[in-house]
mmCIF file of C-alpha atoms in Angstrom:
data_model
loop_
_atom_site.group_PDB
_atom_site.id
_atom_site.type_symbol
_atom_site.label_atom_id
_atom_site.label_comp_id
_atom_site.label_asym_id
_atom_site.label_seq_id
_atom_site.Cartn_x
_atom_site.Cartn_y
_atom_site.Cartn_z
ATOM 1 C CA MET M 1 9.527 15.714 4.665
ATOM 2 C CA LYS M 2 6.100 14.917 6.077
ATOM 3 C CA ARG M 3 5.071 18.525 5.726
ATOM 4 C CA LEU M 4 5.524 18.429 2.000
ATOM 5 C CA GLY M 5 2.809 15.674 1.696
ATOM 6 C CA LYS M 6 1.845 13.745 -1.372
ATOM 7 C CA LYS M 7 1.217 16.820 -3.578
ATOM 8 C CA SER M 8 4.974 17.666 -3.601
ATOM 9 C CA ARG M 9 5.978 14.085 -4.076
ATOM 10 C CA PHE M 10 4.395 13.566 -7.474
ATOM 11 C CA PRO M 11 6.245 16.369 -9.373
ATOM 12 C CA LEU M 12 9.482 15.332 -7.824
ATOM 13 C CA GLU M 13 9.057 11.793 -9.034
ATOM 14 C CA ILE M 14 8.491 13.146 -12.609
ATOM 15 C CA ASN M 15 11.554 15.373 -12.373
ATOM 16 C CA GLU M 16 13.794 12.398 -11.266
ATOM 17 C CA MET M 17 12.898 10.350 -14.299
ATOM 18 C CA PRO M 18 14.853 10.570 -17.595
ATOM 19 C CA ASP M 19 13.618 13.061 -20.125
ATOM 20 C CA ARG M 20 11.738 10.461 -22.129
ATOM 21 C CA GLY M 21 10.110 8.903 -19.031
ATOM 22 C CA GLY M 22 9.219 12.356 -17.782
ATOM 23 C CA ARG M 23 7.466 13.230 -20.991
ATOM 24 C CA PHE M 24 5.611 9.897 -20.877
ATOM 25 C CA ALA M 25 4.412 10.589 -17.357
ATOM 26 C CA ILE M 26 3.188 14.094 -18.283
ATOM 27 C CA GLU M 27 1.386 12.778 -21.300
ATOM 28 C CA PHE M 28 -0.278 9.987 -19.219
ATOM 29 C CA VAL M 29 -1.470 12.510 -16.667
ATOM 30 C CA ARG M 30 -2.828 14.688 -19.403
ATOM 31 C CA LEU M 31 -4.707 11.803 -21.002
ATOM 32 C CA PHE M 32 -5.971 10.674 -17.545
ATOM 33 C CA PHE M 33 -7.449 14.119 -16.904
ATOM 34 C CA ASP M 34 -9.005 14.310 -20.361
ATOM 35 C CA PHE M 35 -10.598 10.892 -19.597
ATOM 36 C CA LEU M 36 -11.983 12.193 -16.318
ATOM 37 C CA TYR M 37 -13.316 15.328 -18.064
ATOM 38 C CA ALA M 38 -14.973 13.324 -20.784
ATOM 39 C CA LYS M 39 -16.497 10.925 -18.257
ATOM 40 C CA ASN M 40 -17.986 13.766 -16.238
ATOM 41 C CA TYR M 41 -19.196 15.383 -19.441
ATOM 42 C CA LEU M 42 -21.011 12.199 -20.527
ATOM 43 C CA PHE M 43 -22.632 11.672 -17.242
ATOM 44 C CA LYS M 44 -24.009 15.259 -17.155
ATOM 45 C CA GLU M 45 -26.133 14.687 -20.199
#
């Protein structure tokens, strides 16, 4: 299990959630990355 590391753990946690919870987690991650992208874009200018 140690060989899998944290990268493999996160998708497994999403898959173990109910469908509604899984969708919420995926949307949250998408919004989080959009926020990071917007933040980086603002700081570049």
